[in-house]
Short mmCIF file of C-alpha atoms in Angstrom, two decimals:
data_model
loop_
_atom_site.label_atom_id
_atom_site.label_comp_id
_atom_site.label_asym_id
_atom_site.label_seq_id
_atom_site.Cartn_x
_atom_site.Cartn_y
_atom_site.Cartn_z
CA MET A 3 171.68 -73.32 50.00
CA PRO A 4 169.56 -70.22 50.60
CA LEU A 5 168.96 -69.35 54.20
CA ASN A 6 165.77 -67.51 55.10
CA ASN A 7 165.48 -64.97 57.87
CA ARG A 8 163.11 -62.63 59.64
CA LEU A 9 165.69 -59.89 59.99
CA LYS A 10 163.74 -57.10 58.30
CA GLU A 11 160.61 -57.80 60.35
CA LEU A 12 162.48 -58.04 63.67
CA ARG A 13 164.54 -54.95 62.90
CA ALA A 14 161.41 -52.94 62.10
CA ALA A 15 159.78 -54.14 65.34
CA ARG A 16 162.82 -52.89 67.26
CA GLY A 17 162.82 -49.57 65.40
CA LEU A 18 166.37 -50.08 64.17
CA ASN A 19 167.66 -49.10 60.77
CA GLN A 20 170.24 -51.21 58.90
CA GLN A 21 173.10 -48.96 59.95
CA GLU A 22 172.17 -49.18 63.64
CA LEU A 23 171.79 -52.95 63.54
CA GLY A 24 175.12 -53.19 61.71
CA SER A 25 176.84 -51.13 64.44
CA LEU A 26 175.39 -53.40 67.13
CA VAL A 27 176.64 -56.61 65.51
CA GLY A 28 179.89 -55.36 63.93
CA ALA A 29 178.73 -55.46 60.31
CA SER A 30 178.25 -52.83 57.64
CA ARG A 31 174.88 -51.55 56.45
CA GLN A 32 175.55 -53.21 53.11
CA THR A 33 176.06 -56.60 54.81
CA VAL A 34 172.84 -56.24 56.81
CA SER A 35 171.04 -55.41 53.56
CA LEU A 36 172.60 -58.45 51.82
CA ILE A 37 171.55 -60.76 54.67
CA GLU A 38 168.00 -59.40 54.64
CA ARG A 39 167.71 -59.99 50.90
CA GLY A 40 169.12 -63.52 51.27
CA ASP A 41 172.16 -62.64 49.15
CA TYR A 42 174.66 -63.43 51.91
CA ASN A 43 174.71 -66.22 54.50
CA PRO A 44 176.27 -64.88 57.71
CA SER A 45 178.82 -66.85 59.71
CA VAL A 46 177.60 -68.61 62.85
CA THR A 47 179.25 -65.90 64.96
CA LEU A 48 177.48 -63.07 63.14
CA ALA A 49 174.15 -64.94 63.13
CA LEU A 50 174.42 -65.50 66.90
CA ARG A 51 175.26 -61.82 67.46
CA ILE A 52 172.19 -60.82 65.44
CA ALA A 53 169.97 -63.24 67.37
CA ARG A 54 171.34 -61.86 70.65
CA VAL A 55 170.36 -58.28 69.64
CA PHE A 56 166.76 -59.44 69.13
CA GLU A 57 166.89 -61.63 72.26
CA LYS A 58 165.62 -64.58 70.24
CA PRO A 59 166.91 -68.12 69.70
CA LEU A 60 168.87 -68.44 66.47
CA GLU A 61 166.15 -70.55 64.79
CA GLU A 62 163.63 -67.75 65.24
CA VAL A 63 165.78 -65.36 63.26
CA PHE A 64 167.31 -67.70 60.68
CA TYR A 65 165.65 -70.83 59.30
CA LEU A 66 165.73 -73.26 56.41
CA THR A 67 162.52 -73.81 54.45
CA GLU A 68 160.85 -77.22 54.69
CA GLU A 69 162.21 -78.70 51.45
CA GLU A 70 165.74 -77.56 52.30
CA THR A 71 165.68 -79.03 55.82
CA LEU A 72 167.50 -82.36 55.99
CA MET B 2 179.99 -88.80 50.05
CA LYS B 3 179.40 -88.84 46.29
CA LYS B 4 182.21 -90.30 44.19
CA GLU B 5 183.63 -87.83 41.69
CA ARG B 6 182.67 -88.76 38.14
CA THR B 7 185.57 -89.19 35.73
CA ARG B 8 185.11 -87.50 32.40
CA PRO B 9 187.41 -89.04 29.76
CA TRP B 10 186.87 -85.97 27.55
CA VAL B 11 188.93 -83.95 30.05
CA TYR B 12 192.08 -85.96 29.21
CA VAL B 13 191.47 -85.74 25.47
CA LYS B 14 191.00 -81.99 25.78
CA PHE B 15 194.19 -81.70 27.84
CA VAL B 16 196.27 -83.63 25.26
CA LEU B 17 194.74 -81.61 22.40
CA THR B 18 195.54 -78.35 24.18
CA ILE B 19 199.18 -79.42 24.71
CA LEU B 20 199.49 -80.51 21.07
CA LEU B 21 197.95 -77.26 19.81
CA ALA B 22 200.21 -75.20 22.06
CA ALA B 23 203.26 -77.15 20.82
CA LEU B 24 202.16 -76.65 17.21
CA PHE B 25 201.59 -72.94 17.78
CA GLY B 26 204.99 -72.65 19.48
CA GLY B 27 206.65 -74.54 16.63
CA VAL B 28 205.09 -72.32 13.96
CA LEU B 29 205.94 -69.20 15.94
CA GLY B 30 209.49 -70.43 16.54
CA TYR B 31 209.99 -71.32 12.88
CA GLY B 32 208.60 -67.93 11.88
CA ALA B 33 210.92 -66.17 14.30
CA ALA B 34 213.95 -68.18 13.12
CA ALA B 35 213.15 -67.59 9.45
CA ASN B 36 212.67 -63.86 9.98
CA GLN B 37 215.52 -62.99 12.33
CA ASP B 38 216.17 -59.69 10.57
CA PHE B 39 212.51 -58.88 10.20
CA LEU B 40 211.65 -59.12 13.91
CA PRO B 41 214.03 -56.37 15.13
CA TYR B 42 212.80 -54.26 12.21
CA LEU B 43 209.19 -54.94 13.25
CA GLY B 44 210.08 -54.00 16.84
CA ARG B 45 211.56 -50.68 15.68
CA ARG B 46 208.49 -49.99 13.53
CA ILE B 47 206.14 -50.69 16.44
CA ASN B 48 208.21 -48.40 18.67
CA GLY B 49 208.01 -45.73 15.98
CA VAL B 50 204.22 -46.03 15.72
CA LEU B 51 203.85 -45.95 19.53
CA SER B 52 205.97 -42.82 19.84
CA LEU B 53 203.97 -41.12 17.06
CA ALA B 54 201.01 -40.68 19.42
CA GLY B 55 203.30 -38.70 21.78
CA LEU B 56 201.37 -36.72 24.34
CA TRP B 57 198.06 -38.09 23.02
CA TRP B 58 198.74 -41.12 25.22
CA PHE B 59 197.56 -38.93 28.10
CA LEU B 60 194.15 -38.29 26.55
CA PRO B 61 192.51 -41.57 27.77
CA LEU B 62 193.93 -40.90 31.24
CA TYR B 63 192.30 -37.47 31.44
CA LEU B 64 189.03 -38.85 30.02
CA VAL B 65 188.99 -41.56 32.71
CA LEU B 66 189.72 -39.01 35.45
CA THR B 67 186.96 -36.71 34.12
CA ALA B 68 184.49 -39.62 34.06
CA GLY B 69 185.63 -40.60 37.57
CA THR B 70 185.05 -37.06 38.81
CA VAL B 71 181.56 -36.94 37.26
CA VAL B 72 180.46 -40.23 38.86
CA HIS B 73 182.06 -39.15 42.15
CA LEU B 74 179.99 -35.93 42.14
CA ARG B 75 176.83 -37.84 41.24
CA GLY B 76 177.51 -40.31 44.04
CA ARG B 77 178.14 -37.53 46.55
CA ALA B 78 174.90 -35.81 45.56
CA LEU B 79 173.05 -38.96 46.68
CA LEU B 80 174.67 -39.06 50.13
CA PRO B 81 172.01 -37.01 52.00
CA ALA B 82 169.24 -39.31 50.67
CA ALA B 83 171.31 -42.48 51.24
CA ALA B 84 170.90 -42.26 55.01
CA GLU B 85 167.17 -43.07 54.73
CA ASP B 86 166.64 -44.47 51.25
CA ASP B 87 168.06 -47.95 50.53
CA GLY B 88 167.93 -47.39 46.76
CA ALA B 89 169.89 -44.13 47.03
CA PHE B 90 172.40 -45.91 49.29
CA ARG B 91 173.00 -48.63 46.69
CA ARG B 92 173.27 -46.14 43.82
CA ALA B 93 175.70 -43.94 45.80
CA ASP B 94 177.74 -47.03 46.70
CA ARG B 95 177.95 -48.09 43.04
CA LEU B 96 178.85 -44.62 41.74
CA LEU B 97 181.56 -44.17 44.37
CA SER B 98 182.92 -47.63 43.53
CA LEU B 99 183.13 -46.55 39.87
CA ALA B 100 185.04 -43.41 40.94
CA MET B 101 187.48 -45.64 42.85
CA LEU B 102 187.85 -47.81 39.75
CA ALA B 103 188.84 -44.73 37.74
CA THR B 104 191.46 -43.69 40.30
CA GLY B 105 192.76 -47.27 40.49
CA ALA B 106 193.32 -47.38 36.73
CA ALA B 107 194.77 -43.87 36.54
CA THR B 108 198.14 -44.47 38.24
CA PRO B 109 199.35 -47.50 36.21
CA TYR B 110 198.02 -46.01 32.97
CA GLY B 111 199.63 -42.64 33.78
CA LEU B 112 203.06 -44.25 34.13
CA MET B 113 202.48 -46.17 30.90
CA ALA B 114 201.51 -42.94 29.12
CA LEU B 115 204.67 -41.24 30.44
CA GLY B 116 206.89 -44.05 29.14
CA LEU B 117 205.17 -44.19 25.76
CA SER B 118 205.17 -40.43 25.23
CA PHE B 119 208.88 -40.28 26.16
CA ALA B 120 209.72 -42.88 23.48
CA GLY B 121 211.83 -41.15 20.85
CA ALA B 122 211.40 -37.76 22.55
CA TRP B 123 215.01 -37.21 23.68
CA GLU B 124 215.51 -34.81 20.79
CA ARG B 125 212.39 -32.90 21.85
CA PRO B 126 212.85 -31.73 25.46
CA ALA B 127 209.61 -29.68 25.34
CA ARG B 128 207.61 -32.88 24.85
CA MET B 129 209.38 -34.53 27.77
CA PHE B 130 208.66 -31.64 30.13
CA LEU B 131 205.04 -31.54 28.99
CA ALA B 132 204.67 -35.29 29.51
CA ALA B 133 206.16 -35.06 33.01
CA GLY B 134 203.85 -32.10 33.77
CA LEU B 135 200.79 -33.99 32.51
CA LEU B 136 201.71 -36.96 34.71
CA VAL B 137 202.16 -34.77 37.82
CA VAL B 138 198.79 -33.05 37.24
CA SER B 139 197.08 -36.42 36.71
CA MET B 140 198.66 -37.83 39.88
CA VAL B 141 197.51 -34.87 41.97
CA TRP B 142 194.03 -35.19 40.43
CA THR B 143 194.02 -38.94 41.17
CA VAL B 144 195.05 -38.53 44.81
CA VAL B 145 192.54 -35.72 45.45
CA LEU B 146 189.73 -37.72 43.79
CA GLN B 147 190.72 -40.83 45.75
CA ALA B 148 190.78 -38.93 49.07
CA ARG B 149 187.43 -37.27 48.42
CA THR B 150 185.86 -40.56 47.28
CA VAL B 151 187.11 -42.35 50.40
CA ALA B 152 185.68 -39.51 52.53
CA ALA B 153 182.33 -39.89 50.73
CA VAL B 154 182.38 -43.69 51.20
CA LYS B 155 182.93 -43.15 54.93
CA VAL B 156 179.65 -41.20 55.06
CA ILE B 157 177.67 -44.29 54.03
CA TYR B 158 180.05 -46.69 55.80
CA PRO B 159 180.95 -44.81 59.02
CA GLU B 160 182.77 -47.86 60.42
CA LYS B 161 185.43 -47.67 57.70
CA ARG B 162 188.93 -46.62 58.73
CA GLY B 163 192.01 -45.45 56.80
CA ASN B 164 193.65 -42.37 55.37
CA VAL B 165 194.72 -42.48 51.70
CA PHE B 166 197.80 -40.41 52.53
CA ASP B 167 198.95 -43.03 55.03
CA ALA B 168 201.06 -45.98 53.83
CA ARG B 169 198.93 -48.25 56.04
CA PHE B 170 195.73 -47.25 54.23
CA ARG B 171 194.99 -50.66 52.67
CA LYS B 172 195.62 -52.53 55.91
CA ASP B 173 193.50 -50.12 57.98
CA TRP B 174 190.71 -50.30 55.40
CA TYR B 175 190.81 -54.11 55.34
CA ASP B 176 190.85 -54.27 59.14
CA SER B 177 187.65 -52.19 59.25
CA CYS B 178 185.84 -54.52 56.82
CA ASP B 179 183.31 -57.05 58.12
CA GLU B 180 183.19 -60.76 57.19
CA ALA B 181 181.07 -60.27 54.05
CA GLU B 182 183.36 -57.52 52.75
CA ARG B 183 186.47 -59.61 53.47
CA GLN B 184 184.91 -62.51 51.60
CA GLU B 185 184.26 -60.18 48.66
CA ILE B 186 187.87 -58.91 48.77
CA GLY B 187 189.04 -62.56 48.75
CA GLN B 188 186.90 -63.36 45.69
CA CYS B 189 188.11 -60.25 43.84
CA SER B 190 191.75 -61.06 44.71
CA TYR B 191 191.35 -64.61 43.41
CA ARG B 192 189.88 -63.34 40.15
CA ALA B 193 192.71 -60.81 39.81
CA PHE B 194 195.26 -63.58 40.47
CA GLN B 195 193.70 -65.82 37.81
CA THR B 196 193.61 -63.01 35.23
CA VAL B 197 197.18 -61.85 35.88
CA SER B 198 198.56 -65.42 35.94
CA GLY B 199 196.78 -66.24 32.68
CA ILE B 200 198.12 -63.15 30.92
CA LEU B 201 201.65 -63.58 32.28
CA SER B 202 201.83 -67.26 31.30
CA VAL B 203 201.02 -66.44 27.66
CA VAL B 204 203.35 -63.40 27.63
CA THR B 205 206.23 -65.37 29.21
CA LEU B 206 205.83 -68.22 26.70
CA ALA B 207 205.78 -65.82 23.74
CA LEU B 208 208.80 -63.89 25.04
CA CYS B 209 210.61 -67.17 25.75
CA LEU B 210 210.23 -68.23 22.11
CA LEU B 211 211.30 -64.83 20.85
CA THR B 212 214.37 -64.95 23.14
CA ILE B 213 215.31 -68.47 21.97
CA PHE B 214 215.36 -67.24 18.38
CA GLN B 215 217.30 -64.13 19.41
CA ALA B 216 214.55 -61.79 18.30
CA ILE B 217 214.53 -59.92 21.61
CA ALA B 218 216.88 -59.45 24.58
CA PRO B 219 216.67 -62.18 27.31
CA VAL B 220 215.87 -59.51 29.92
CA TRP B 221 212.25 -59.39 28.69
CA VAL B 222 211.60 -63.07 29.43
CA LEU B 223 213.33 -62.61 32.79
CA LEU B 224 211.02 -59.70 33.59
CA ALA B 225 207.79 -61.48 32.55
CA GLY B 226 208.85 -64.75 34.20
CA ALA B 227 209.78 -62.99 37.44
CA LEU B 228 206.39 -61.24 37.53
CA TRP B 229 204.59 -64.54 36.91
CA LEU B 230 206.69 -66.24 39.59
CA ALA B 231 205.96 -63.41 42.04
CA ALA B 232 202.20 -63.73 41.40
CA VAL B 233 202.19 -67.53 41.83
CA LEU B 234 204.54 -67.61 44.84
CA SER B 235 202.80 -64.80 46.71
CA TYR B 236 199.48 -66.61 46.26
CA GLN B 237 200.79 -70.06 47.22
CA LEU B 238 202.85 -68.79 50.17
CA ALA B 239 199.86 -66.81 51.50
CA ALA B 240 197.75 -69.99 51.23
CA LEU B 241 200.47 -72.00 52.99
CA SER B 242 200.88 -69.51 55.83
CA SER B 243 197.13 -69.43 56.46
CA ARG B 244 197.20 -73.17 57.30
CA PRO B 245 197.53 -74.02 61.00
#
C-alpha cells in the first residue's frame, strides 16, 4: 500500500539536502530519495527518526490517503 | 482472514510436469544407453572444439573490462554534479553499478577462460604461459577497477565503509548499509538463490542420468549435487538461524 509523505516539503523548509537528512537519520541519500518518491516505505523506526528531525508528529510527515485509510 | 482459494489446475500442472520430466529422462536415458560409445566420442569432440578457441576465450573478458572501465569513467565524470543534481546522482549511481557488475563477472569468467584455453595446450607451453599472463593482467585490472569504483561510490555514499583489499570488505560494506539497502541485498540474494538452484537442479539431473548410463564419470554428478546441496542448505540454515 503506497504511503504518502511530506518529506520533500519539510526538508526544503529546513534547508536540508537529501544527504544531510540521511546523515541525521542513519539512511543513505538514495533511501531518502526513494522515500520522497514513494518508492520505499520506511520502517517504523526510520519513520520516527525522520519525524523527530522535523519535530513533528509521525502523522504530519507520513500519511495514508483517504481511500487507503481503514 | 481470507481463505486461500484452491486451484485444481495446479495439481494437474504438477502431475503433467512430473510425467513430462519422467518422459524426458526416459528418452535421454534410452538415448544414452543406446549410444554408450557415441557419448564419450561426443565429449572428446566438444573438448576439441572448446580448446580450438584457445586464447580467444580471453577476448570477452577484456571486452567486459574495457566496457566496465568506460562506464566507470563516465560515472566518475558525473560525481561533481551529483552532489547537487539528483538526476546526475542517479546516473552516476547506475553507471558505477554497471562497472561493479563488470568486475563481478570478470573473476569467474577469467578462471573459466584460463581452464578452457589450457585444454589441450600441454604440448604448447607458450600458450599456457600466455593464458596465465592474460589472467594475471585481467585480475590486476579487475581489482584496480573495483577499488576505484568503490572509491567513487563512497563519494556519493559517504557513509559506506569497506576496503576491497580487506577480507572483511563484504561484511563492512553490508554493515554500513541502511534498511532499504539491506532489503535490496536480501531481494537480490533470493533471486540469485532461485536462479542458481534452478540451474543446478537441471544440471544435476542431467549428469545423474549420464552417470547412470556410464557416459561420464560419477565425480561430475557429485560435484553438481554438492553445489546444489550447498546452495539449498546455506539458504535454509540461514533462515533457520534467523528465527528466535
